[in-house]
Tab-separated table of C-alpha atoms in Angstrom:
chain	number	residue	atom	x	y	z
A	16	UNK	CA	4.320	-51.256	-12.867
A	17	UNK	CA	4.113	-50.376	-9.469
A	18	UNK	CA	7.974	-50.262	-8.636
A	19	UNK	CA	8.201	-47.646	-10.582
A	20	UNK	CA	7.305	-45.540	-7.917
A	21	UNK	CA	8.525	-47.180	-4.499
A	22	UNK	CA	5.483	-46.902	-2.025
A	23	UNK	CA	3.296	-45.737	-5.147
A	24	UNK	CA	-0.524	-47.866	-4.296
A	25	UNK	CA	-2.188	-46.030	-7.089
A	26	UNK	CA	-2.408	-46.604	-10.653
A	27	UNK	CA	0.410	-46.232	-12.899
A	28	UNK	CA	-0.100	-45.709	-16.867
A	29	UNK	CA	2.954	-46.011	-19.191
A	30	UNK	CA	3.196	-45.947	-22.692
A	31	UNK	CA	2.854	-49.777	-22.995
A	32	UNK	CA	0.094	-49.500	-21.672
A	33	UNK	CA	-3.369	-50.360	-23.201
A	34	UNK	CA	-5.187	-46.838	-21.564
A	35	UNK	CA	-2.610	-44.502	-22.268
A	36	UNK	CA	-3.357	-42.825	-25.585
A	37	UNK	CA	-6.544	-41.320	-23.307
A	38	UNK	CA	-4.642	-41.063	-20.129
A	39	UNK	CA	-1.881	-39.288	-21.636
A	40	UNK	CA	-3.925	-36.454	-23.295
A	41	UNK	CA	-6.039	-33.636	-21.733
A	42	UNK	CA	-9.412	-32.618	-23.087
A	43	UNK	CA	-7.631	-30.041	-25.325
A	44	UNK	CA	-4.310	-31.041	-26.252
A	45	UNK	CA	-1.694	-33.867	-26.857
A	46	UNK	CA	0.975	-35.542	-25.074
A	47	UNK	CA	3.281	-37.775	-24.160
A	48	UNK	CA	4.745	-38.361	-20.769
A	49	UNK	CA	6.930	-41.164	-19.417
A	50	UNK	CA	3.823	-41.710	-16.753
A	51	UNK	CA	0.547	-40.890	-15.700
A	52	UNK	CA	0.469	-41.389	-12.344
A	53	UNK	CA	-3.206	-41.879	-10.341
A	54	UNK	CA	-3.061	-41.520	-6.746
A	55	UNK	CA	-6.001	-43.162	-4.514
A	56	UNK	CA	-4.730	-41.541	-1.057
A	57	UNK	CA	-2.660	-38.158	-0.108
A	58	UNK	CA	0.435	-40.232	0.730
A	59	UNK	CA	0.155	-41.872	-3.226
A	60	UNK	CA	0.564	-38.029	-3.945
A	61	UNK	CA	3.623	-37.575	-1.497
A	62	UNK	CA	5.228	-40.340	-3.610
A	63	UNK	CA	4.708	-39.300	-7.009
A	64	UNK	CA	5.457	-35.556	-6.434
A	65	UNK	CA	8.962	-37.193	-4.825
A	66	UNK	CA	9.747	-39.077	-7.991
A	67	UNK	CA	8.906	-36.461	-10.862
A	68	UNK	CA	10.832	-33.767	-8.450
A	69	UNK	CA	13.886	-36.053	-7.096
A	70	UNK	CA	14.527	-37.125	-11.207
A	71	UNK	CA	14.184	-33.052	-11.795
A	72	UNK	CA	11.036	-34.561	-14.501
A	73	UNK	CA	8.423	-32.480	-15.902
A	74	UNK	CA	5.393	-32.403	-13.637
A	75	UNK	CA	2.227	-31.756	-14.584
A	76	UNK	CA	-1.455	-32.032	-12.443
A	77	UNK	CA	-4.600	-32.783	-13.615
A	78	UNK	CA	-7.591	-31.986	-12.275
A	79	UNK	CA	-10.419	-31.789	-14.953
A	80	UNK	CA	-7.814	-31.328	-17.409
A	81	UNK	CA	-9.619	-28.267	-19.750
A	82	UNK	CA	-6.989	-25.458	-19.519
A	83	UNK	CA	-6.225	-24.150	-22.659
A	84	UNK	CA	-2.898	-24.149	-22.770
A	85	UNK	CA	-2.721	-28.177	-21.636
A	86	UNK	CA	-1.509	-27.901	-18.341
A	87	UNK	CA	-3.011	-31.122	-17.564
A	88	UNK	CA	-0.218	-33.219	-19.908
A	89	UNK	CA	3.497	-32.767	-20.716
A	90	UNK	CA	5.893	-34.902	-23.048
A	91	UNK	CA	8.687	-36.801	-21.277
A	92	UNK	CA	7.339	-36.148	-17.626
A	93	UNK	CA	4.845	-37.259	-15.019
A	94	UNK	CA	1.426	-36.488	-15.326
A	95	UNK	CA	-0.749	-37.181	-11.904
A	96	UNK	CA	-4.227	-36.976	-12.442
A	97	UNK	CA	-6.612	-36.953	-9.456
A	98	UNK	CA	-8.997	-38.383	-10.995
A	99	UNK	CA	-9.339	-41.077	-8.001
A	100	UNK	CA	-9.095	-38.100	-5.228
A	101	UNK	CA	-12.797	-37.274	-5.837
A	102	UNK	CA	-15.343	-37.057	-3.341
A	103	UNK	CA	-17.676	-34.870	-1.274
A	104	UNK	CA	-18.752	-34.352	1.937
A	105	UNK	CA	-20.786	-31.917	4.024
A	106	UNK	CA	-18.698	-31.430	7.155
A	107	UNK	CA	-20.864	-28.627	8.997
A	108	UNK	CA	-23.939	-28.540	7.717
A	109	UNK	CA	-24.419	-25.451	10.202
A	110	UNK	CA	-21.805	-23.485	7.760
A	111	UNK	CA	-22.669	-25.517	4.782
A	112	UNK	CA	-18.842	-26.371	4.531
A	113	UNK	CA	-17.965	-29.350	2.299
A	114	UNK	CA	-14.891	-31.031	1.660
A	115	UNK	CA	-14.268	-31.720	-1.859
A	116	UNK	CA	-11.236	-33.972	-3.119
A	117	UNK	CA	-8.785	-32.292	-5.364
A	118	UNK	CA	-9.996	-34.849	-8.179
A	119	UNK	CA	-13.874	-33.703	-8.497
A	120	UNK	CA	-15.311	-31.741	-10.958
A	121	UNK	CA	-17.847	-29.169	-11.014
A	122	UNK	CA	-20.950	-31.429	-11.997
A	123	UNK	CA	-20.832	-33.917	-9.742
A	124	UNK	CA	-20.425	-31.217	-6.896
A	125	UNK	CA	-23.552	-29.843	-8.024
A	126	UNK	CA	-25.324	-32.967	-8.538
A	127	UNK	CA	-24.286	-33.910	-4.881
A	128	UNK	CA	-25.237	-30.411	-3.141
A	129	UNK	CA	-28.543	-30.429	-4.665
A	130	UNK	CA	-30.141	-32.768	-2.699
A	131	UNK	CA	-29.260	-30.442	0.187
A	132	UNK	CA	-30.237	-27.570	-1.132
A	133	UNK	CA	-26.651	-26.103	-1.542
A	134	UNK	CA	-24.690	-24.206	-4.224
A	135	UNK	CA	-20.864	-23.256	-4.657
A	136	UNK	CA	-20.088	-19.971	-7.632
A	137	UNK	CA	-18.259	-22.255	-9.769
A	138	UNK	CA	-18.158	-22.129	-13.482
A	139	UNK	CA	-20.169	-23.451	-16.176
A	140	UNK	CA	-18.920	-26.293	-17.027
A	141	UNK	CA	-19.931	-29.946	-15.553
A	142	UNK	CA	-16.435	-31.685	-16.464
A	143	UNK	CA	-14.255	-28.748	-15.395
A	144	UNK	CA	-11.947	-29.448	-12.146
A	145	UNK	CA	-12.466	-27.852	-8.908
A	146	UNK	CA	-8.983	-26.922	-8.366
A	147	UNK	CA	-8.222	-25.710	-12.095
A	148	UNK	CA	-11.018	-23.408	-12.158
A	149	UNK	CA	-10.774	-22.147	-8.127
A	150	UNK	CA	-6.963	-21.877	-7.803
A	151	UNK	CA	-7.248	-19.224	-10.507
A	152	UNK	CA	-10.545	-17.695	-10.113
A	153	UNK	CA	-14.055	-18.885	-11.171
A	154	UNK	CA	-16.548	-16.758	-13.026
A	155	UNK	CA	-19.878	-18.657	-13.350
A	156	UNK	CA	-23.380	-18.318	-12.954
A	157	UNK	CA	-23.489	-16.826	-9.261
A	158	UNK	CA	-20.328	-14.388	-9.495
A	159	UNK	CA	-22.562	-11.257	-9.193
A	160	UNK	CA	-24.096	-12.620	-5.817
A	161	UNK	CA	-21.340	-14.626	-4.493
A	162	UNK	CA	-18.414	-13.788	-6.129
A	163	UNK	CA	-15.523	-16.036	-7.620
A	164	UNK	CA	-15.245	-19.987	-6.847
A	165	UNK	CA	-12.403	-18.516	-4.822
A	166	UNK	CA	-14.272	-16.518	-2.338
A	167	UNK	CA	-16.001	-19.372	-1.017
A	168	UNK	CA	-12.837	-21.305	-0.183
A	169	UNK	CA	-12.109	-21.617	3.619
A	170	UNK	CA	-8.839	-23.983	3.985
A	171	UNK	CA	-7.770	-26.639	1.806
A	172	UNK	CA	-4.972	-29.523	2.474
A	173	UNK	CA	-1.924	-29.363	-0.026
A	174	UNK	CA	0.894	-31.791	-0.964
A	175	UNK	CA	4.175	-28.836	-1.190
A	176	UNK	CA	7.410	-29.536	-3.337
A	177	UNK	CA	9.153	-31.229	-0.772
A	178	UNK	CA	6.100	-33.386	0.237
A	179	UNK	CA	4.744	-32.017	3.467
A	180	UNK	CA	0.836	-32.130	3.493
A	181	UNK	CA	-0.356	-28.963	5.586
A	182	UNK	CA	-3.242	-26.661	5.920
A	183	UNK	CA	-4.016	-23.322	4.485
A	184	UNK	CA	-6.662	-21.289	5.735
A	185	UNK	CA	-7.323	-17.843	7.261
A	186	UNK	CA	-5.375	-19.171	10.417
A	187	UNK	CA	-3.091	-21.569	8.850
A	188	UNK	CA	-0.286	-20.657	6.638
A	189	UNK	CA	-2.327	-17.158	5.805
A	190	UNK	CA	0.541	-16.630	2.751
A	191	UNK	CA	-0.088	-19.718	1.324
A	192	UNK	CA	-3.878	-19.593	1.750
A	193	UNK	CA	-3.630	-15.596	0.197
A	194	UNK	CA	-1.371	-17.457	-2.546
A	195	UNK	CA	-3.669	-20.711	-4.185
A	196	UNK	CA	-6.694	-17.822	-4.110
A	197	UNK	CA	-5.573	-16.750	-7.308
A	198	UNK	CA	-1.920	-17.977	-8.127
A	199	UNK	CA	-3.026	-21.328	-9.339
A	200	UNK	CA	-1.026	-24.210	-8.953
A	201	UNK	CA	2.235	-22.658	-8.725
A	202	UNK	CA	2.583	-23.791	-4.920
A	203	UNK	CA	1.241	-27.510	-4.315
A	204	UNK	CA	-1.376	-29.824	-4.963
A	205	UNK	CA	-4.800	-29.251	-3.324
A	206	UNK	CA	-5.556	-32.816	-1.951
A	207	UNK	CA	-8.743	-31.115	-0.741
A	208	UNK	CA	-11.140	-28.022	-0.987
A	209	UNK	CA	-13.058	-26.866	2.289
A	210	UNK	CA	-15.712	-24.285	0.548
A	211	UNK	CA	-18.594	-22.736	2.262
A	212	UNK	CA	-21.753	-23.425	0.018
A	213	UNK	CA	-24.546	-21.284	0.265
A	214	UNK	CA	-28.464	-21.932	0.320
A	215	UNK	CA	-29.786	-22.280	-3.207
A	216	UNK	CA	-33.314	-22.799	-4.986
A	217	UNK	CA	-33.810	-23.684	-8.537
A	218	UNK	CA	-32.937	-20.275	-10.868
A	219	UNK	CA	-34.388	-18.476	-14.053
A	220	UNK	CA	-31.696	-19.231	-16.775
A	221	UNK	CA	-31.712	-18.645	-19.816
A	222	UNK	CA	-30.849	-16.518	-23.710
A	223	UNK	CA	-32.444	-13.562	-24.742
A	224	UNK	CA	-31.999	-13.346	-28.120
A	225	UNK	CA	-31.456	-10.459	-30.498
A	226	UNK	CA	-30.146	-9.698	-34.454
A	227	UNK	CA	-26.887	-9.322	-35.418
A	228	UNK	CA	-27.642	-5.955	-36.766
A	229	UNK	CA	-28.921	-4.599	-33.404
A	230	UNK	CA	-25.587	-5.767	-31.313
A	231	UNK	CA	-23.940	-2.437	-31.534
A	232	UNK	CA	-27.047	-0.396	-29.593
A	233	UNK	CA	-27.552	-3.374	-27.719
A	234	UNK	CA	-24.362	-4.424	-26.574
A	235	UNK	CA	-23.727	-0.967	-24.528
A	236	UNK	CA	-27.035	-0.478	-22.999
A	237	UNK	CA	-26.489	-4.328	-21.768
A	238	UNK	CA	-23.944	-3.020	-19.960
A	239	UNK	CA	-24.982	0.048	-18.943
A	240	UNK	CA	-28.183	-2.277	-17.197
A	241	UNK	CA	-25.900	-4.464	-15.661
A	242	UNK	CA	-24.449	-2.075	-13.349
A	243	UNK	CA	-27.538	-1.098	-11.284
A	244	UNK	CA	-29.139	-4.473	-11.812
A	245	UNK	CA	-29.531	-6.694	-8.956
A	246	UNK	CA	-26.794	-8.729	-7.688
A	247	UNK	CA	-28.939	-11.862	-8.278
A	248	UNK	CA	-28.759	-11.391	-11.911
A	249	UNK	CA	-25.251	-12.957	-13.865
A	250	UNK	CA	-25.442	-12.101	-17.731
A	251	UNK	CA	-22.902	-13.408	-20.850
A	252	UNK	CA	-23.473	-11.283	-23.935
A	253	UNK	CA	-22.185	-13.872	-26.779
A	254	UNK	CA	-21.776	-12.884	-30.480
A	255	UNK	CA	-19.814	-14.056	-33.551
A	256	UNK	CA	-21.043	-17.940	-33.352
A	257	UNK	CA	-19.705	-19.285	-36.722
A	258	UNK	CA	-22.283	-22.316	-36.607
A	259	UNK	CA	-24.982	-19.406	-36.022
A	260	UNK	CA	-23.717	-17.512	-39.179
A	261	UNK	CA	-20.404	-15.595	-38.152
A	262	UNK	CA	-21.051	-12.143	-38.463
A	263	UNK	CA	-24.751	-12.954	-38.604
A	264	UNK	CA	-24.898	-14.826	-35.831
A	265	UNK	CA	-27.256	-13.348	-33.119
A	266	UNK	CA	-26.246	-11.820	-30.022
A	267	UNK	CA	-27.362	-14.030	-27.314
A	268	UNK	CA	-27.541	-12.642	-23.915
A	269	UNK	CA	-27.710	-15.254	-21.366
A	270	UNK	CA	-29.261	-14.941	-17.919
A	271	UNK	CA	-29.275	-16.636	-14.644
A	272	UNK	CA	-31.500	-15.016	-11.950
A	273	UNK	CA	-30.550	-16.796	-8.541
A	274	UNK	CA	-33.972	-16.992	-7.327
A	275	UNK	CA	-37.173	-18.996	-7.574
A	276	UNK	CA	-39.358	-16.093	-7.129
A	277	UNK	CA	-40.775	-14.933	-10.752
A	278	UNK	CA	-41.781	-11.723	-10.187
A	279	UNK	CA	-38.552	-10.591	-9.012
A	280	UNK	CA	-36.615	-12.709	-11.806
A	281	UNK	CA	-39.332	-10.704	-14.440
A	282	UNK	CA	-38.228	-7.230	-12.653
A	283	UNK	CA	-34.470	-8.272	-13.138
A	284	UNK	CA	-34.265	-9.703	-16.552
A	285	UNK	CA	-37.084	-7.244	-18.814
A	286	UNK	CA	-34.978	-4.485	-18.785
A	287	UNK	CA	-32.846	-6.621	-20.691
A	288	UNK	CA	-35.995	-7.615	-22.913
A	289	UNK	CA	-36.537	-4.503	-23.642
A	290	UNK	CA	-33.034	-3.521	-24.743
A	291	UNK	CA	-33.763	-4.421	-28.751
A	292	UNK	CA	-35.781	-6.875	-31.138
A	293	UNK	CA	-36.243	-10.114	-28.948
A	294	UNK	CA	-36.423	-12.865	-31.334
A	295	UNK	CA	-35.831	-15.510	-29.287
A	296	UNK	CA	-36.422	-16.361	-25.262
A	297	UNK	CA	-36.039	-19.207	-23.304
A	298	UNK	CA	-35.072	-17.941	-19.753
A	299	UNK	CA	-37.505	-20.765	-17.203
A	300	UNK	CA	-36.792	-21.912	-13.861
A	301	UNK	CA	-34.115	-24.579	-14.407
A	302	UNK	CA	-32.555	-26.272	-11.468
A	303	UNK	CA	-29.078	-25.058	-10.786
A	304	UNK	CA	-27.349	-28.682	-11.388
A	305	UNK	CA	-28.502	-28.783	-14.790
A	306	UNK	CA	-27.775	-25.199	-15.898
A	307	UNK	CA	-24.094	-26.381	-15.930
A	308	UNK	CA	-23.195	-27.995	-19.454
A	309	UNK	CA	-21.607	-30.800	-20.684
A	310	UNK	CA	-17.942	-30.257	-21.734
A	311	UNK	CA	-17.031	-30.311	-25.025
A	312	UNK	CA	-14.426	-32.642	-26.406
A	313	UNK	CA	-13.049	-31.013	-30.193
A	314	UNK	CA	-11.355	-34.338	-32.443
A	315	UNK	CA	-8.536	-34.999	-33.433
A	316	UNK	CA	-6.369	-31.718	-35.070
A	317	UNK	CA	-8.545	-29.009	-33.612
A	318	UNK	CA	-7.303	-26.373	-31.820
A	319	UNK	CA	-8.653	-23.458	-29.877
A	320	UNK	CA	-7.128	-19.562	-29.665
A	321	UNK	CA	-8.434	-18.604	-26.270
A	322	UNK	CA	-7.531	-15.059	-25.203
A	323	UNK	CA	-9.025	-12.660	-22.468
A	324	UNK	CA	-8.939	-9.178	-20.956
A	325	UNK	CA	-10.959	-7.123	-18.417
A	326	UNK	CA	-12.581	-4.023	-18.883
A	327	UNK	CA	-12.823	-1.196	-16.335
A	328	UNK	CA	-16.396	1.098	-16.254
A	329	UNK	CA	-14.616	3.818	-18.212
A	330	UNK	CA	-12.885	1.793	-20.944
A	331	UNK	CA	-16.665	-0.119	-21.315
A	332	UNK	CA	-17.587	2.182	-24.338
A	333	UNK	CA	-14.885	1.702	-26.101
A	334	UNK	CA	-14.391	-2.161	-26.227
A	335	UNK	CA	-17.621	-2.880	-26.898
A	336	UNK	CA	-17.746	-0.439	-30.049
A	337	UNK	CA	-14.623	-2.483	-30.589
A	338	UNK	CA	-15.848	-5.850	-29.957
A	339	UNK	CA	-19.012	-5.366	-31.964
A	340	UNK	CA	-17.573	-4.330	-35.080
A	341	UNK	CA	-15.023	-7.328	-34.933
A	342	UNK	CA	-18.002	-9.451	-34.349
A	343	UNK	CA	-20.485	-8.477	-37.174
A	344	UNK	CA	-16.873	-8.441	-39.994
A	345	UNK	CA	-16.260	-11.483	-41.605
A	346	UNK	CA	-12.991	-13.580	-39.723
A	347	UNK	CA	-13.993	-12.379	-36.422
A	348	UNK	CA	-13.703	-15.039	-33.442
A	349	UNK	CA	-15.986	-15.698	-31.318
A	350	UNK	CA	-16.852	-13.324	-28.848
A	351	UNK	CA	-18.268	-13.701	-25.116
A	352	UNK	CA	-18.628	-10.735	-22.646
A	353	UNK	CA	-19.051	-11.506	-19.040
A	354	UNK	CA	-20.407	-9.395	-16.271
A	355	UNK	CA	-18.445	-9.287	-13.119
A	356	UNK	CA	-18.357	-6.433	-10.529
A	357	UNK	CA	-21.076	-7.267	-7.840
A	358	UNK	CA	-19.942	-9.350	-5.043
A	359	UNK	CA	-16.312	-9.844	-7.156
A	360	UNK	CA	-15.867	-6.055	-6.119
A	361	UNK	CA	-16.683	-6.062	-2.716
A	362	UNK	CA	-13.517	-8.232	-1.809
A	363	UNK	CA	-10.601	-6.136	-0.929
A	364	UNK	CA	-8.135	-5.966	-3.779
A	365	UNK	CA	-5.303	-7.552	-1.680
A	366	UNK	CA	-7.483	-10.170	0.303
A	367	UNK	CA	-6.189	-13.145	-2.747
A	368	UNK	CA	-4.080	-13.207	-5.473
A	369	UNK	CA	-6.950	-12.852	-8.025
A	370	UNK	CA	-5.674	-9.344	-9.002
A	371	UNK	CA	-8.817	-7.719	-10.945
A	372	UNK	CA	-11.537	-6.872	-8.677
A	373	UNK	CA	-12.777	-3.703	-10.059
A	374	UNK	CA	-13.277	-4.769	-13.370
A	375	UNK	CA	-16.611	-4.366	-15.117
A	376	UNK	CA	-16.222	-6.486	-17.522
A	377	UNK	CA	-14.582	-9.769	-18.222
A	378	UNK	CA	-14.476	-10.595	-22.154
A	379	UNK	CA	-13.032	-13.847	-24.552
A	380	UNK	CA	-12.297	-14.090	-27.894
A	381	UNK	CA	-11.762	-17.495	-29.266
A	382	UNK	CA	-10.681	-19.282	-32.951
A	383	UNK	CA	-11.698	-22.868	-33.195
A	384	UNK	CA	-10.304	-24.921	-36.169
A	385	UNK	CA	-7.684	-26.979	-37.745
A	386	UNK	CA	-3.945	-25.117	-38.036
A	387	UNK	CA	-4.539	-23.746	-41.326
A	388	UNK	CA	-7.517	-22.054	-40.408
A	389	UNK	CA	-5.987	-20.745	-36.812
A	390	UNK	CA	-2.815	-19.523	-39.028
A	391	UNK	CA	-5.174	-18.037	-41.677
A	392	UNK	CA	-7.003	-15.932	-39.087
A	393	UNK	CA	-4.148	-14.801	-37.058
A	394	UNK	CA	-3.575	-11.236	-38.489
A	395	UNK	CA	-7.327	-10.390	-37.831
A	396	UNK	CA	-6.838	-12.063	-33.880
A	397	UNK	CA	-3.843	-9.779	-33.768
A	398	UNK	CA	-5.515	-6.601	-35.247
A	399	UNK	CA	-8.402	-6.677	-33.286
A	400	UNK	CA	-6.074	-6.885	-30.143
A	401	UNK	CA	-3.541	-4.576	-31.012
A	402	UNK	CA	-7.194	-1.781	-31.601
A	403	UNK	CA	-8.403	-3.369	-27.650
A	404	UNK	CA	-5.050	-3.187	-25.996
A	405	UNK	CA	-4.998	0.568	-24.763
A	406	UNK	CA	-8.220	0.113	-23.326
A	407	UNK	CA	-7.975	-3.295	-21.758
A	408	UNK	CA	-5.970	-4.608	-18.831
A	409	UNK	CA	-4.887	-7.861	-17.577
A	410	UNK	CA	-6.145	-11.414	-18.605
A	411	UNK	CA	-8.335	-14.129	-17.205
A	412	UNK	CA	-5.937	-17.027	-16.641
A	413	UNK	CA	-8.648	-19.529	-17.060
A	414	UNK	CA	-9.124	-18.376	-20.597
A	415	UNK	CA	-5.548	-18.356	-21.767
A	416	UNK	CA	-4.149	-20.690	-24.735
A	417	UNK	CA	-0.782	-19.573	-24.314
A	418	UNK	CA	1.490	-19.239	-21.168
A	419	UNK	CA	4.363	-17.172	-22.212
A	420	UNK	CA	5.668	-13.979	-19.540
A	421	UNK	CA	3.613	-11.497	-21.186
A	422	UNK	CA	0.496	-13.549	-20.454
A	423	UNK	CA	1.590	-14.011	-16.772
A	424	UNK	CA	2.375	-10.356	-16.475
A	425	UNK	CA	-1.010	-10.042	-17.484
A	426	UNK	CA	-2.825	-12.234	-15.125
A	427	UNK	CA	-0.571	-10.584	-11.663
A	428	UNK	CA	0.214	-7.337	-11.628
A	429	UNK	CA	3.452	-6.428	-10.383
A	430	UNK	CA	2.957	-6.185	-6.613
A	431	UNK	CA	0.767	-9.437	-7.286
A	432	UNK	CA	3.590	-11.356	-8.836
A	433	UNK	CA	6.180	-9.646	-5.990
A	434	UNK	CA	4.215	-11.330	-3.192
A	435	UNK	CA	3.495	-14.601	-4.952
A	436	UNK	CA	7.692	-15.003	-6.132
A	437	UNK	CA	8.532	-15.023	-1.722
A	438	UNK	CA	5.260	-17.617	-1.508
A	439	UNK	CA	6.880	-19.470	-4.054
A	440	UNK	CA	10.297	-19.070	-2.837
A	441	UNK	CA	8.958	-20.506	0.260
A	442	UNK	CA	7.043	-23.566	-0.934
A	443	UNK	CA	8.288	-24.547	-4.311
A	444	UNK	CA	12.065	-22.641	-4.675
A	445	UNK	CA	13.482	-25.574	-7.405
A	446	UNK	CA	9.941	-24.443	-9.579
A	447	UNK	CA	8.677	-28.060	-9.598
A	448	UNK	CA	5.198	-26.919	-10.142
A	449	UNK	CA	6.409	-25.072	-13.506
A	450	UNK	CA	3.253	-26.518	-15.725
A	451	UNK	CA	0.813	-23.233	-15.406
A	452	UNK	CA	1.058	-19.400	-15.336
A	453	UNK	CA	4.521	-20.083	-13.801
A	454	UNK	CA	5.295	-17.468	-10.655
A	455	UNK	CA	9.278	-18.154	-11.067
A	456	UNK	CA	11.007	-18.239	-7.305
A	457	UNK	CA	13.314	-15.629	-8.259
């Protein structure tokens, strides 16, 4: 099958083929493309992005392949997965920059730093993609201290449109580089992440556990804590588990301390002890490789309602009223509330095209569950939105099921989305990189 793309060395999966049922699916959703192209070397990528775009085909890129919406897959298209573009290497171990192919994923970059005593902010999540989760943000376990996955990139080497390779950074192609810091893949395909990684030493991680009927004086003073507590500390307040009991379920408050030392983890993480009835508590020193989890993969005919928002310090009272009484009523998603603010903050609002700096809060709600059950439960999902809307803003585009203009209006602002449409114009102005939170080069 290799003439089908002239020059093409990599593998080529069509739907003949005995792999393609996997190959042709992401972890979340279903397709069917004409082929699933797997590149070994940046010129393999040169030649598929040349075929999907000179045959005007649907093109879709797969890094980890866990966005919500299915990014990863198309039907009738080309699919090139990067799964063979993985690797890492520490270039300057002065700087702690690696290189990291556009195909690895967030576990084995951990696994491989460890050794070295090394640590990118990524996400949580040991199967997710590098460049999924950093072209469009990445809120994990370090955001507090070291901000987004984003804020750590340097440069990185992308394939455009029209099949140049070149280099964004700081000095090179400063648009672009300002552009795939937030637009996501709207402009190329990262071939390869530079990132500065930062000294790390095993961290206190962990849930604090606490009764559902204690989450709405809880919740708040959570909150409240988290704005004076010490950068090192990252917290998830999580509610509304249905396999913990629904609107029984607990509220578990998860820590990670980024530090060894246990007296200071102690001073960071009682206060939030102390907040209500502990019944459970498992926070220990934990290596940070292992605090990332596996991935989950749902079967067959279950699908996830994803949706997100941020929350500004005076809007916090509200939403969490809000989100509480959603979250202890029968039909309520699941809900998880993130801090952010810390280091997230400190980055001008302008310096990338992540476009919600100053929020305080980061939040999710999500259905899981075969179509009757997601259709049954839509006019609570829409309810409890249409009460959060006046006092939420924007969305999180990494937890998005749906990709329609309202939710890109929500993930860039308007100067945002001005800025990235003449990036786009630039680099991509036929929209061949149309599978995502399309910026439209109009």
């Amino acid at each position: 099958m290799s003439a089908v793309v002239e020059g093409f060395a990599g593998e080529i999966v069509g739907p003949e083929d005995a792999g393609y049922d996997a190959a042709s699916r992401t972890v979340l959703v279903g397709g069917s493309p004409a082929y699933v192209l797997r590149p070994t070397t940046v010129e393999d990528v040169r030649k598929a992005v040349g075929y999907a775009a000179g045959r005007g085909l649907p093109l879709a890129v797969r890094g980890g392949g866990h966005a919500f919406p299915g990014f990863g897959t198309n039907d009738g298209g080309v699919v090139i997965d990067l799964v063979n573009l993985a690797g890492i290497e520490l270039v300057d171990k002065d700087k702690h920059v690696v290189r990291i192919g556009g195909g690895t994923t967030w576990g084995q970059v951990a696994a491989a730093l460890a050794p070295h005593g090394l640590a990118i902010s990524s996400g949580d999540t040991k199967s997710v993609g590098v460049g999924g989760l950093t072209l469009t943000g990445g809120i994990g376990w370090k955001v507090r201290k070291y901000g987004l996955a984003l804020d750590s990139l340097v440069a990185a080497e992308v394939v455009t449109a029209a099949g140049d390779v070149v280099r964004a950074s700081a000095d090179e192609n400063h648009e672009l580089f300002w552009a795939i810091r937030g637009g996501g893949g709207n402009f190329g395909i990262v071939t390869a992440f530079e990132f500065a990684a930062h000294p790390t030493t095993d961290i206190h991680f962990g849930k604090v556990v606490f009764p559902a009927n204690e989450i709405a004086e809880v919740l708040p003073r959570w909150a409240e804590y988290l704005r004076t507590a010490p950068a090192e500390l990252t917290s998830i307040a999580a509610f509304a588990n249905p396999f913990l009991g629904g609107p029984e379920a607990p509220l578990e408050i998860q820590v990670a301390y980024d530090g060894d030392d246990a007296e200071l983890a102690a001073q960071a993480i009682d206060p939030i002890r102390a907040l209500g009835t502990v019944i459970a508590d498992d926070v220990a020193l934990t290596p940070y490789a292992e605090v990332l989890v596996d991935g989950v993969v749902p079967p067959p005919g279950i699908q996830f309602v994803t949706r997100s928002a941020f929350v500004d310090k005076d809007s916090v009272p509200d939403v969490l009223r809000v989100l509480a009484e959603a979250g202890t009523s029968q039909g309520s998603p699941v809900i998880a509330v993130r801090s952010v603010g810390g280091a997230v903050a400190q980055v001008a609002d302008d310096a990338t095209a992540y476009a919600h700096r100053q929020a305080e809060l980061m939040f999710v709600t999500m259905t899981v569950g075969p179509p009757p059950v997601i259709e049954a439960t839509r006019p609570a999902r829409e309810q409890l939105w249409n009460t959060l809307s006046p006092h939420v803003n924007g969305a999180y585009a990494n937890f998005l099921s749906e990709a329609e203009d309202t939710d890109v209006a929500a993930v860039y602002p308007a100067k945002t989305y001005e800025r990235l449409a003449a990036v786009k114009r630039e680099y991509d102005p036929e929209n061949v990189f149309a599978g995502n939170h399309n910026v439209r080069p109009v």
